[in-house]
């Protein structure tokens, strides 16, 4: 018997599985003089609470020059404020001032989503909204959630009796119910609660997340966008479905 006839058949190549996942990132564009810009950043962090906390941020150096005063320490100055820089664009690695930077790898292909409306000084109404609690395990918030506000509730569901603006974020261990327009980010099922859902009277969300799986605006069927809808997890995929009328 020939060697060819006795050889074992080659194993079929294993199928490689891959999934797309989209994330929203803020873009910071520092301007000279940098000492005043950093002071403004400090004030913004105080005003907006968790806007930058844990969020991916891209640093855009397009408004700066190679000889901008304070550029050498800018990256460390920003990171020391708890801002997580995932990418740098708009500058030049050959600039002497940035030679010692720990320059993250650049991301390609992202699409601008417009300016985020950063909040001004928090008002008494904002404070009342964020502290209104009912039912022990369920957090009930009355009124609109403004851009830049981040509401986190790790003990159960969150109910919003109002709109969630673009740039706002709601995070819950349980489900999220929005009796108004949902334009911001809704992150439910934190901690492994895969049966959590996100409900909205008008679904126009920037980002929907359930138990670590994400969908963005472009993933919402145009026929459902702006309608009463719910988001649920179906085989590791966030699906957005219309609510029964």
C-alpha angles and dihedrals in degrees: 000000000000124000089243093056094048096049117110116246113261115258115249112253114260116253112247115222120211133172132194120233127184127207132187118232131189118227119217117199110191119206133199132292087053096193090062092043091053090049088053090049090053091053091047092052089053092048099044100041107196099011093114098025108120092340121135109249130191116209112219114198094182094114094052135077133218092258098044109142111249095018093121094066098030097103093050091044091056095043091049087064091061095259112144110219111200098171143008125215140166096043136087124247089212092068107113091222093063098040092107097045122121090232112199119222113270123248118224130203101031117145122221112245097193132260120319113233100236113208125249124222111325113256130216088256090057091052092049091049094052095048101045105115129175135176100014098255096040123069113210117195121190118207136015124323107225129221110278095026116122117197116192125185117172097177103069144304128355122217119194116197093196143024128314108219127220108275094028122114133208118193122186139169088217133028128318122225118191116188093194139028116331107206101145133063122301118191114182136169093040110178098033104304096145094174093063117117139197119226127189135175086217117019113210098134124166090208136005120193130182122181091335098314118114142206127180135203093277090057093061114095108248088228089061099037110110093014133104104281147153133219120216138169115254117177094330092315128107108230124191114209133177118256116244112263 
